[in-house]
Coordinates of C-alpha atoms in Angstrom, one line a residue:
Chain A
X1 CA 29.9 7.5 0.7
X2 CA 27.7 4.7 2.0
X3 CA 28.3 1.0 2.0
X4 CA 26.2 -1.9 0.6
X5 CA 25.6 -5.5 1.6
X6 CA 23.3 -8.2 0.5
X7 CA 21.2 -10.2 2.9
X8 CA 19.7 -13.6 2.2
X9 CA 16.4 -14.4 3.8
X10 CA 17.6 -17.7 5.5
X11 CA 15.1 -20.1 6.9
X12 CA 13.2 -20.9 10.1
X13 CA 14.0 -24.5 10.5
X14 CA 12.7 -25.2 14.0
X15 CA 9.6 -23.1 13.5
X16 CA 8.9 -24.9 10.3
X17 CA 9.3 -28.3 11.8
X18 CA 7.1 -27.4 14.8
X19 CA 4.3 -26.1 12.4
X20 CA 4.6 -29.1 10.3
X21 CA 4.2 -31.4 13.3
X22 CA 1.3 -29.5 14.7
X23 CA -0.5 -29.5 11.3
X24 CA 0.0 -33.2 11.0
X25 CA -1.5 -33.8 14.5
X26 CA -4.3 -31.3 14.1
X27 CA -5.2 -32.8 10.6
X28 CA -5.5 -36.3 12.0
X29 CA -7.4 -34.9 15.0
X30 CA -9.9 -33.2 12.6
X31 CA -10.5 -36.6 11.0
X32 CA -11.0 -38.2 14.4
X33 CA -13.3 -35.5 15.6
X34 CA -15.4 -35.8 12.4
X35 CA -16.3 -39.4 13.6
X36 CA -16.5 -38.8 17.3
X37 CA -18.1 -35.3 17.8
X38 CA -21.6 -34.4 16.8
X39 CA -20.9 -30.7 16.2
X40 CA -17.9 -31.5 13.9
X41 CA -20.1 -34.1 12.0
X42 CA -22.8 -31.5 11.5
X43 CA -20.3 -29.0 10.1
X44 CA -19.0 -31.5 7.6
X45 CA -22.5 -32.6 6.6
X46 CA -23.0 -29.0 5.4
X47 CA -20.1 -29.3 3.0
X48 CA -20.6 -30.9 -0.4
X49 CA -18.9 -34.3 -1.2
X50 CA -15.4 -33.8 -2.5
X51 CA -15.0 -30.5 -0.7
X52 CA -11.3 -29.9 0.0
X53 CA -9.8 -27.2 2.2
X54 CA -6.3 -26.4 3.1
X55 CA -4.5 -24.4 5.8
X56 CA -0.9 -23.4 5.1
X57 CA 1.7 -20.6 5.1
X58 CA 3.3 -18.5 2.5
X59 CA 5.6 -18.6 0.7
X60 CA 5.9 -22.4 0.5
X61 CA 5.2 -23.3 4.1
X62 CA 3.9 -26.4 5.5
X63 CA 0.2 -27.0 5.1
X64 CA -2.5 -29.5 5.8
X65 CA -5.2 -30.6 3.3
X66 CA -8.5 -32.1 4.4
X67 CA -11.1 -33.6 2.1
X68 CA -14.7 -34.8 2.6
X69 CA -14.9 -37.8 0.3
X70 CA -18.4 -38.8 1.2
X71 CA -21.0 -38.3 4.0
X72 CA -19.2 -39.3 7.2
X73 CA -15.9 -39.9 5.4
X74 CA -13.2 -37.3 6.0
X75 CA -9.6 -37.8 4.9
X76 CA -6.4 -36.0 5.9
X77 CA -4.3 -35.7 2.7
X78 CA -1.1 -34.4 4.3
X79 CA 0.6 -31.6 2.3
X80 CA -1.7 -32.3 -0.6
X81 CA -1.2 -34.2 -3.8
X82 CA -2.2 -31.6 -6.3
X83 CA -6.0 -31.8 -5.6
X84 CA -8.2 -28.9 -6.5
X85 CA -8.6 -26.9 -3.3
X86 CA -12.1 -25.4 -2.8
X87 CA -11.1 -23.3 0.3
X88 CA -7.6 -22.1 1.0
X89 CA -6.8 -20.5 4.3
X90 CA -3.3 -19.0 4.0
X91 CA -1.2 -17.4 6.7
X92 CA 1.0 -14.7 5.3
X93 CA 4.2 -15.7 7.0
X94 CA 5.7 -18.4 9.2
X95 CA 6.0 -16.1 12.2
X96 CA 2.3 -15.5 12.3
X97 CA 1.6 -19.2 11.9
X98 CA 4.0 -20.0 14.7
X99 CA 2.2 -17.4 16.9
X100 CA -1.1 -19.1 16.2
X101 CA 0.1 -22.7 16.8
X102 CA 2.0 -21.7 19.9
X103 CA -1.2 -20.0 21.2
X104 CA 0.3 -16.5 21.4
X105 CA -2.6 -15.4 19.2
X106 CA -6.0 -17.0 18.7
X107 CA -7.2 -17.6 15.1
X108 CA -9.8 -14.8 15.6
X109 CA -7.1 -12.3 16.7
X110 CA -4.8 -13.3 13.9
X111 CA -7.6 -12.7 11.5
X112 CA -8.3 -9.3 13.0
X113 CA -4.6 -8.4 12.6
X114 CA -4.8 -9.4 8.9
X115 CA -2.3 -12.2 9.3
X116 CA -4.3 -14.6 7.1
X117 CA -6.4 -14.4 4.1
X118 CA -9.1 -16.7 2.6
X119 CA -9.4 -17.9 -0.9
X120 CA -12.9 -19.3 -1.1
X121 CA -16.2 -18.9 0.5
X122 CA -16.5 -17.0 3.8
X123 CA -19.3 -19.2 5.3
X124 CA -17.1 -22.3 4.6
X125 CA -14.1 -20.6 6.1
X126 CA -16.1 -19.8 9.3
X127 CA -17.2 -23.4 9.4
X128 CA -13.6 -24.7 9.2
X129 CA -12.6 -22.3 11.9
X130 CA -15.4 -23.6 14.1
X131 CA -14.2 -27.2 13.5
X132 CA -10.6 -26.2 14.4
X133 CA -11.8 -24.5 17.6
X134 CA -13.6 -27.7 18.6
X135 CA -10.6 -29.8 17.9
X136 CA -8.3 -27.5 19.9
X137 CA -10.6 -27.7 22.9
X138 CA -10.4 -31.5 22.7
X139 CA -6.6 -31.5 22.3
X140 CA -5.5 -28.8 24.7
X141 CA -5.9 -28.3 28.5
X142 CA -8.4 -25.5 29.3
X143 CA -5.6 -23.0 30.3
X144 CA -4.1 -23.2 26.8
X145 CA -7.3 -23.8 24.8
X146 CA -8.7 -20.5 26.2
X147 CA -5.8 -18.7 24.5
X148 CA -6.4 -20.5 21.2
X149 CA -10.2 -20.1 20.8
X150 CA -12.4 -17.0 20.8
X151 CA -14.7 -18.4 23.5
X152 CA -14.2 -21.5 25.6
X153 CA -17.3 -23.6 25.2
X154 CA -19.4 -25.0 28.1
X155 CA -19.5 -28.8 27.6
X156 CA -20.6 -31.6 29.9
X157 CA -17.9 -33.4 31.8
X158 CA -18.8 -36.5 29.8
X159 CA -18.0 -34.8 26.6
X160 CA -14.8 -33.4 27.9
X161 CA -13.5 -36.6 29.3
X162 CA -15.0 -39.3 27.1
X163 CA -14.9 -37.2 23.9
X164 CA -11.3 -36.1 24.5
X165 CA -10.2 -39.7 25.1
X166 CA -11.9 -41.0 21.9
X167 CA -10.4 -38.1 19.8
X168 CA -6.9 -38.7 21.2
X169 CA -7.2 -42.4 20.6
X170 CA -8.4 -42.1 17.1
X171 CA -5.8 -39.4 16.3
X172 CA -2.9 -41.5 17.5
X173 CA -4.0 -44.8 16.1
X174 CA -5.7 -43.5 13.0
X175 CA -8.8 -45.7 13.3
Chain B
X1 CA -21.7 22.6 4.3
X2 CA -18.8 23.5 2.0
X3 CA -19.5 21.9 -1.4
X4 CA -16.4 23.0 -3.1
X5 CA -14.2 20.2 -4.5
X6 CA -11.6 19.2 -1.9
X7 CA -8.8 17.0 -3.2
X8 CA -7.4 14.7 -0.6
X9 CA -5.3 11.6 -1.2
X10 CA -3.6 9.2 1.2
X11 CA -2.7 6.1 -0.7
X12 CA -0.5 4.4 2.0
X13 CA -1.4 1.1 3.6
X14 CA -0.3 1.4 7.3
X15 CA 0.3 -1.6 9.4
X16 CA 1.0 -0.8 13.0
X17 CA 1.7 -3.1 15.9
X18 CA 3.4 -6.3 16.9
X19 CA 5.3 -7.9 14.0
X20 CA 4.0 -5.4 11.5
X21 CA 7.2 -5.8 9.5
X22 CA 6.5 -9.5 8.9
X23 CA 3.8 -8.4 6.5
X24 CA 6.2 -6.6 4.3
X25 CA 7.2 -9.6 2.1
X26 CA 3.6 -10.4 1.4
X27 CA 2.5 -6.8 0.8
X28 CA 5.5 -6.1 -1.5
X29 CA 4.7 -9.2 -3.5
X30 CA 1.3 -7.6 -4.1
X31 CA 3.2 -4.9 -6.0
X32 CA 5.1 -7.5 -7.9
X33 CA 8.3 -6.8 -5.9
X34 CA 10.5 -9.8 -4.8
X35 CA 13.9 -8.1 -4.2
X36 CA 13.7 -4.9 -2.2
X37 CA 16.6 -2.6 -1.3
X38 CA 16.8 -1.2 2.2
X39 CA 18.1 2.3 2.7
X40 CA 19.1 3.4 6.2
X41 CA 21.8 5.4 8.1
X42 CA 25.2 3.8 8.6
X43 CA 24.8 4.0 12.4
X44 CA 21.5 2.1 12.1
X45 CA 23.2 -0.7 10.3
X46 CA 26.4 -0.9 12.4
X47 CA 24.4 -0.7 15.7
X48 CA 22.4 -3.8 14.7
X49 CA 19.1 -1.9 14.6
X50 CA 18.2 -3.7 11.4
X51 CA 18.1 -7.1 13.1
X52 CA 14.3 -7.0 13.5
X53 CA 13.9 -6.3 9.8
X54 CA 16.2 -9.2 8.9
X55 CA 14.2 -11.4 11.3
X56 CA 11.0 -10.3 9.7
X57 CA 12.2 -11.4 6.3
X58 CA 13.7 -14.7 7.5
X59 CA 11.9 -17.6 5.9
X60 CA 10.1 -15.4 3.4
X61 CA 12.2 -16.6 0.5
X62 CA 13.2 -13.0 -0.4
X63 CA 16.7 -11.7 -0.5
X64 CA 17.3 -8.0 0.0
X65 CA 20.2 -5.5 -0.1
X66 CA 21.1 -2.9 2.5
X67 CA 22.5 0.5 1.5
X68 CA 23.8 2.3 4.6
X69 CA 24.1 6.0 3.7
X70 CA 26.0 8.9 5.3
X71 CA 24.1 11.4 7.4
X72 CA 24.5 14.3 4.9
X73 CA 23.4 12.9 1.5
X74 CA 23.9 14.5 -1.8
X75 CA 22.9 13.6 -5.4
X76 CA 26.0 11.5 -5.5
X77 CA 24.6 9.4 -2.6
X78 CA 21.5 8.7 -4.6
X79 CA 23.6 7.9 -7.7
X80 CA 25.7 5.4 -5.7
X81 CA 22.6 3.8 -4.3
X82 CA 21.0 3.6 -7.7
X83 CA 24.1 1.9 -9.1
X84 CA 23.8 -0.8 -6.5
X85 CA 20.1 -1.0 -7.1
X86 CA 20.4 -1.3 -10.8
X87 CA 23.3 -3.8 -10.8
X88 CA 21.7 -5.9 -8.1
X89 CA 18.4 -6.3 -9.9
X90 CA 16.3 -4.8 -7.1
X91 CA 12.7 -3.9 -7.7
X92 CA 11.5 -2.1 -4.5
X93 CA 12.8 0.3 -1.9
X94 CA 12.4 0.1 1.9
X95 CA 13.4 3.2 3.9
X96 CA 14.2 2.5 7.5
X97 CA 14.3 5.7 9.6
X98 CA 13.1 9.2 8.8
X99 CA 14.1 12.7 7.6
X100 CA 17.2 12.4 5.2
X101 CA 16.8 8.7 4.9
X102 CA 13.3 9.2 3.5
X103 CA 14.4 11.9 1.1
X104 CA 17.2 9.6 -0.3
X105 CA 14.8 6.6 -0.5
X106 CA 12.2 8.6 -2.3
X107 CA 14.8 9.9 -4.7
X108 CA 16.0 6.4 -5.2
X109 CA 12.5 5.2 -5.9
X110 CA 12.1 7.8 -8.6
X111 CA 15.5 7.0 -10.1
X112 CA 14.7 3.3 -10.0
X113 CA 11.6 3.8 -12.1
X114 CA 13.3 6.3 -14.4
X115 CA 17.0 7.2 -14.4
X116 CA 19.3 9.3 -12.1
X117 CA 19.6 11.9 -14.9
X118 CA 15.8 12.4 -15.0
X119 CA 15.8 12.7 -11.2
X120 CA 18.5 15.4 -11.4
X121 CA 16.5 17.2 -14.0
X122 CA 13.3 17.0 -11.8
X123 CA 15.2 18.4 -8.8
X124 CA 16.6 21.3 -10.8
X125 CA 13.2 22.2 -12.2
X126 CA 11.1 21.4 -9.2
X127 CA 9.3 18.8 -11.2
X128 CA 6.3 16.5 -10.4
X129 CA 7.0 12.8 -10.1
X130 CA 4.4 10.5 -11.6
X131 CA 6.1 7.1 -11.3
X132 CA 8.2 5.3 -8.7
X133 CA 9.1 1.7 -7.9
X134 CA 7.2 0.1 -5.0
X135 CA 8.2 2.0 -1.9
X136 CA 7.8 1.0 1.8
X137 CA 8.7 2.9 4.9
X138 CA 9.7 1.4 8.3
X139 CA 9.7 4.5 10.6
X140 CA 11.8 4.9 13.7
X141 CA 11.4 7.5 16.4
X142 CA 13.3 10.0 14.2
X143 CA 10.3 10.2 11.9
X144 CA 9.0 13.7 11.1
X145 CA 5.5 14.5 9.8
X146 CA 6.8 15.4 6.4
X147 CA 8.3 12.0 5.8
X148 CA 5.1 10.5 4.3
X149 CA 4.2 13.7 2.5
X150 CA 4.2 13.8 -1.3
X151 CA 7.6 15.6 -1.5
X152 CA 11.3 14.9 -1.3
X153 CA 14.2 17.3 -0.7
X154 CA 17.8 16.8 -1.7
X155 CA 20.5 19.4 -1.7
X156 CA 18.1 22.2 -1.1
X157 CA 16.0 21.3 -4.0
X158 CA 12.5 19.7 -3.9
X159 CA 10.3 17.4 -6.0
X160 CA 6.6 16.8 -5.5
X161 CA 4.1 14.2 -6.5
X162 CA 1.6 11.8 -5.0
X163 CA 3.9 8.9 -6.2
X164 CA 6.3 10.0 -3.5
X165 CA 3.9 8.9 -0.8
X166 CA 5.0 5.4 0.5
X167 CA 2.9 2.6 -0.7
X168 CA 3.4 0.7 2.6
X169 CA 4.1 1.9 6.1
X170 CA 5.1 -0.8 8.6
X171 CA 5.2 0.6 12.2
X172 CA 6.8 -2.2 14.2
X173 CA 7.5 -1.7 18.0
X174 CA 10.9 -3.5 17.6
X175 CA 12.2 -0.5 15.5
X176 CA 11.1 2.1 18.0
X177 CA 13.7 2.0 20.7
X178 CA 16.2 4.8 20.9
X179 CA 14.7 8.3 21.1
X180 CA 15.7 12.0 21.7
X181 CA 12.9 13.8 23.6
X182 CA 13.7 17.2 22.1
X183 CA 13.5 15.9 18.5
X184 CA 10.3 14.1 19.2
X185 CA 8.8 17.2 20.8
X186 CA 9.7 19.2 17.7
X187 CA 8.2 16.6 15.4
X188 CA 5.1 16.3 17.6
X189 CA 4.6 20.0 17.6
X190 CA 4.9 20.0 13.9
X191 CA 2.3 17.2 13.5
X192 CA -0.1 19.0 15.9
X193 CA 0.3 22.2 14.0
X194 CA -0.1 20.4 10.6
X195 CA -3.4 18.9 11.8
X196 CA -4.9 21.8 13.7
X197 CA -3.9 24.7 11.3
X198 CA -6.6 23.3 9.0
X199 CA -9.1 24.8 11.4
X200 CA -8.0 28.3 10.4
X201 CA -10.8 28.4 7.9
X202 CA -13.4 27.1 10.4
X203 CA -15.1 23.8 9.7
X204 CA -12.9 21.0 8.1
X205 CA -14.1 18.9 5.2
X206 CA -15.6 15.6 6.3
X207 CA -13.0 13.6 4.4
X208 CA -10.1 15.1 6.2
X209 CA -11.6 15.4 9.7
X210 CA -10.9 11.7 10.7
X211 CA -7.2 12.1 9.7
X212 CA -6.9 15.4 11.7
X213 CA -8.5 13.8 14.8
X214 CA -6.4 10.6 14.5
X215 CA -3.2 12.6 14.1
X216 CA -3.9 14.9 17.1
X217 CA -5.0 12.1 19.4
X218 CA -2.1 9.8 18.5
X219 CA 0.4 12.6 19.0
X220 CA -0.9 13.3 22.4
X221 CA -1.3 9.7 23.4
X222 CA 2.2 8.9 22.3
X223 CA 4.3 12.0 22.8
X224 CA 3.7 13.0 26.4
X225 CA 4.4 9.7 28.0
X226 CA 7.6 9.3 26.0
X227 CA 9.0 12.6 27.0
X228 CA 9.5 11.3 30.5
X229 CA 12.8 9.6 31.6
X230 CA 13.6 6.6 29.4
X231 CA 13.2 3.2 31.0
X232 CA 16.4 1.3 31.6
X233 CA 16.6 -2.1 29.9
X234 CA 15.7 -5.0 32.2
X235 CA 18.6 -7.0 33.6
X236 CA 19.1 -10.6 34.5
X237 CA 16.3 -13.1 33.5
X238 CA 13.8 -10.3 32.8
X239 CA 15.7 -9.3 29.6
X240 CA 14.4 -12.5 28.0
X241 CA 10.8 -11.3 28.4
X242 CA 10.7 -7.9 26.7
X243 CA 7.6 -5.9 27.3
X244 CA 6.4 -5.2 23.8
X245 CA 3.1 -3.9 25.1
X246 CA 5.0 -1.0 26.7
X247 CA 5.6 0.3 23.1
X248 CA 2.0 1.4 22.5
X249 CA 3.0 5.0 23.0
X250 CA 5.8 4.8 20.5
X251 CA 3.5 3.2 18.0
X252 CA 0.8 5.9 18.6
X253 CA 3.4 8.7 18.1
X254 CA 4.8 7.3 14.9
X255 CA 1.3 6.6 13.5
X256 CA 0.6 10.2 14.0
X257 CA 3.7 11.1 12.1
X258 CA 2.7 8.9 9.2
X259 CA -0.9 10.2 9.0
X260 CA 0.1 13.9 9.4
X261 CA 2.1 13.6 6.2
X262 CA -1.2 13.3 4.3
X263 CA -2.3 16.6 5.8
X264 CA 0.9 18.4 4.9
X265 CA 0.0 19.5 1.4
X266 CA -3.1 21.2 2.8
X267 CA -1.2 22.6 5.8
X268 CA 1.4 24.2 3.6
X269 CA -1.3 26.5 2.2
X270 CA -2.3 27.7 5.7
X271 CA -1.3 31.0 7.3
X272 CA 0.4 29.2 10.1
X273 CA 2.9 27.4 7.9
X274 CA 3.2 30.3 5.5
X275 CA 4.3 32.4 8.4
X276 CA 6.5 29.7 9.9
X277 CA 8.3 29.1 6.6
X278 CA 8.8 32.9 6.2
X279 CA 10.2 33.2 9.7
X280 CA 12.3 30.0 9.8
X281 CA 15.4 31.6 8.1
X282 CA 15.4 34.3 10.8
X283 CA 15.0 31.9 13.7
X284 CA 17.2 29.4 15.5
X285 CA 14.4 26.8 15.6
X286 CA 12.7 24.8 12.9
X287 CA 9.5 25.5 10.9
X288 CA 7.6 22.9 13.0
X289 CA 8.4 24.6 16.3
X290 CA 7.5 28.1 14.9
X291 CA 4.2 26.7 13.6
X292 CA 3.6 25.3 17.1
X293 CA 4.3 28.7 18.6
X294 CA 2.1 30.6 16.2
X295 CA -0.8 28.1 16.2
X296 CA -2.6 29.0 19.5
X297 CA -2.4 32.7 18.8
X298 CA -3.6 32.4 15.3
X299 CA -6.6 30.2 16.2
X300 CA -7.5 32.6 19.0
X301 CA -7.3 35.5 16.6
X302 CA -9.4 33.6 14.0
X303 CA -12.1 32.9 16.7
X304 CA -12.2 36.3 18.2
X305 CA -11.5 38.7 15.3
X306 CA -12.9 36.7 12.4
X307 CA -15.6 35.0 14.4
X308 CA -15.0 31.5 12.9
X309 CA -16.6 28.5 14.5
X310 CA -14.0 26.1 15.9
X311 CA -16.2 24.0 18.2
X312 CA -15.4 20.8 16.2
X313 CA -11.8 21.1 17.2
X314 CA -12.9 19.9 20.7
X315 CA -13.5 16.5 19.2
X316 CA -9.9 16.3 18.0
X317 CA -8.3 17.6 21.2
X318 CA -10.6 16.0 23.7
X319 CA -12.9 13.1 23.3
X320 CA -16.6 12.4 23.2
X321 CA -16.9 13.0 26.9
X322 CA -15.5 16.5 26.6
X323 CA -17.8 17.2 23.7
X324 CA -20.9 16.0 25.5
X325 CA -20.0 17.7 28.8
X326 CA -19.3 21.1 27.2
X327 CA -22.3 23.3 26.1
X328 CA -22.1 24.3 22.4
X329 CA -21.3 28.0 23.0
X330 CA -18.3 27.1 25.2
X331 CA -16.8 24.5 23.0
X332 CA -14.4 26.7 21.1
X333 CA -13.1 28.2 24.2
X334 CA -12.6 24.8 25.7
X335 CA -10.8 23.6 22.6
X336 CA -8.5 26.5 22.6
X337 CA -7.8 26.0 26.3
X338 CA -7.1 22.3 25.7
X339 CA -4.7 23.2 22.9
X340 CA -2.8 25.6 25.1
X341 CA -2.6 23.0 27.9
X342 CA -1.2 20.4 25.5
X343 CA 1.4 22.7 24.1
X344 CA 2.4 23.7 27.7
X345 CA 2.8 20.1 28.6
X346 CA 5.1 19.5 25.6
X347 CA 7.1 22.6 26.6
X348 CA 7.4 21.3 30.2
X349 CA 8.4 17.9 28.9
X350 CA 11.4 19.4 27.0
X351 CA 12.6 21.1 30.2
X352 CA 11.5 24.5 28.8
X353 CA 14.0 24.2 25.9
X354 CA 11.4 25.0 23.3
X355 CA 10.5 28.6 22.8
X356 CA 7.1 29.8 23.8
X357 CA 7.2 33.1 21.8
X358 CA 8.8 34.4 18.6
X359 CA 11.1 36.5 20.8
X360 CA 12.5 33.4 22.5
X361 CA 12.9 31.8 19.1
X362 CA 15.4 34.5 18.2
X363 CA 13.4 36.4 15.6
X364 CA 14.3 40.1 15.3
X365 CA 11.2 42.3 16.0
X366 CA 12.1 44.7 13.2
X367 CA 11.7 41.9 10.6
X368 CA 8.1 41.1 11.6
X369 CA 6.6 44.0 9.5
X370 CA 8.4 42.9 6.3
X371 CA 7.4 39.3 7.0
X372 CA 3.7 40.2 7.5
X373 CA 3.6 42.2 4.3
X374 CA 5.2 39.4 2.3
X375 CA 2.8 36.8 3.6
X376 CA -0.3 39.0 3.3
X377 CA 0.4 39.2 -0.5
X378 CA 0.4 35.5 -0.8
X379 CA -2.5 34.5 1.4
X380 CA -6.1 35.5 0.6
X381 CA -8.4 36.9 3.2
X382 CA -5.7 38.5 5.5
X383 CA -4.5 42.1 5.7
X384 CA -1.0 43.0 6.5
X385 CA -1.9 44.8 9.7
X386 CA -3.9 41.7 10.9
X387 CA -0.9 39.5 10.4
X388 CA 1.4 42.0 12.0
X389 CA -0.8 42.2 15.1
X390 CA -0.7 38.4 15.2
X391 CA 3.0 38.3 14.9
X392 CA 3.5 40.9 17.6
X393 CA 1.2 38.9 19.9
X394 CA 3.2 35.8 19.2
X395 CA 6.4 37.8 19.6
X396 CA 5.8 39.0 23.1
X397 CA 3.1 36.6 24.2
X398 CA 0.7 39.6 24.8
X399 CA -2.4 40.7 23.0
X400 CA -2.1 43.3 20.3
X401 CA -5.2 44.7 18.7
X402 CA -5.1 45.0 14.9
X403 CA -7.0 48.4 15.0
X404 CA -3.9 49.9 16.5
X405 CA -1.8 48.9 13.5
X406 CA -4.1 50.1 10.7
X407 CA -2.1 53.3 10.4
X408 CA 1.1 51.3 10.3
X409 CA 2.3 51.9 13.9
X410 CA 3.6 49.1 15.9
X411 CA 1.8 49.8 19.2
X412 CA 1.0 47.5 22.1
X413 CA -2.0 47.3 24.3
X414 CA -1.1 46.0 27.7

């Protein structure tokens, strides 16, 4: 006859911490870019006031919540404090999220492989992905950013150097 | 165009590729399942082959149970598994492996939604299953094309029903490591025959054609490269960088097995499989191999004697380039030649261990007449002497004209 054993799911402590740190940094960088970059400003102008979106992982993974309070005012709300979420981008499991945030898969590739789903409007989701792509280009060296985004943009050297410095400064200091 | 009603169902969601198993917790939750039970062979559990599955569930918040079964299951195996299932409060079944593991897992899924006594009754009466618990399949390279078919066998008895088709199929390269080339060749021939025997009646229904083409192409894309010598595992520092990309052939092959299961209910009604099932008890090889032996002869016969149009088969066996480069009147001949070439390559890949004729399969010649008469009574549109000619052709590997057999004499034309 056969034998039986139970298996508990366990946890992915290091991956969870890495994802939480990356979301914290990227969240602050999105707020910084919303003040420093014209393309990100334009994307947020298209959102209504009070628009809130989140990016997180199932089942109860780390997430980041971003809210547009008013024109030109974007806030990073951390893990969220119970606000109504207008757009929810959810990654189905921590492994997939880790693959995205460690640049083994781009967001577009992960979407093609059905690793995430969207609860909300598709145009808004596309806008959020464009914002994240711009932020990743600012934060990462070209070699790594090309893995993370679908197409590496052609920017002037001024935008690359000055824009990147401003985004990093605002992200770290929070101004 | 054939406007008759053609029922065709394939309700499985297939996820194939890197980390496909990681989707299982989410997909199972879509069925309301939060505590699945895994069924596998004892050797799979003791050899640590379940580690990738455990890794896929890590961090999902789901606990699961593992029932490692013996290699020759009986109704008591299912009853024991069901006891653990019921007492542990499980609500879904995941089968890891193929063949007997799938049969037990399907029976457990039936028993889980009903009771073991109802399952026993269904097995005794050959009943139709209408309800199972959520059921997922993680195939390994032992998969056969009947594993995803709407049927299950236990102790020589069979139950049927679309509810027996897995809800989810997760084809993950991490589970596709150890392989036996002969078993794979057998299963590959079976999948090829399952898909291509549907051309016996000529044109295939448009709903079914994509599945046939997918199945044939994936078998050929996956099987032939895998029948070569197995690569030795990397040593030293390279073992930390496993080449998951090299598993594309394995994924293609197993995908073909999964999809071919959808075609099995239709293939069972074909002459190829009716003959293969009738001859299997007389032979030393399986039904799948016999179907592979019969298929090229039968399709040749159908084209030449019954003048059926088989040109669309070229799209399944070749590709768009083949189709465009071959003039319309020559397409059937090209398709049949490609089929023979592919079967020859499978035969060579097994080191000529597979039989090429019914004679080499160990079937006594004197039983062919009896077999042809039995099958002719069950299949419409075929006469006994036609089937007998076909069987003789497949027996010796030489052409026998049906006109020579109308008077009941078994003669040969050299």
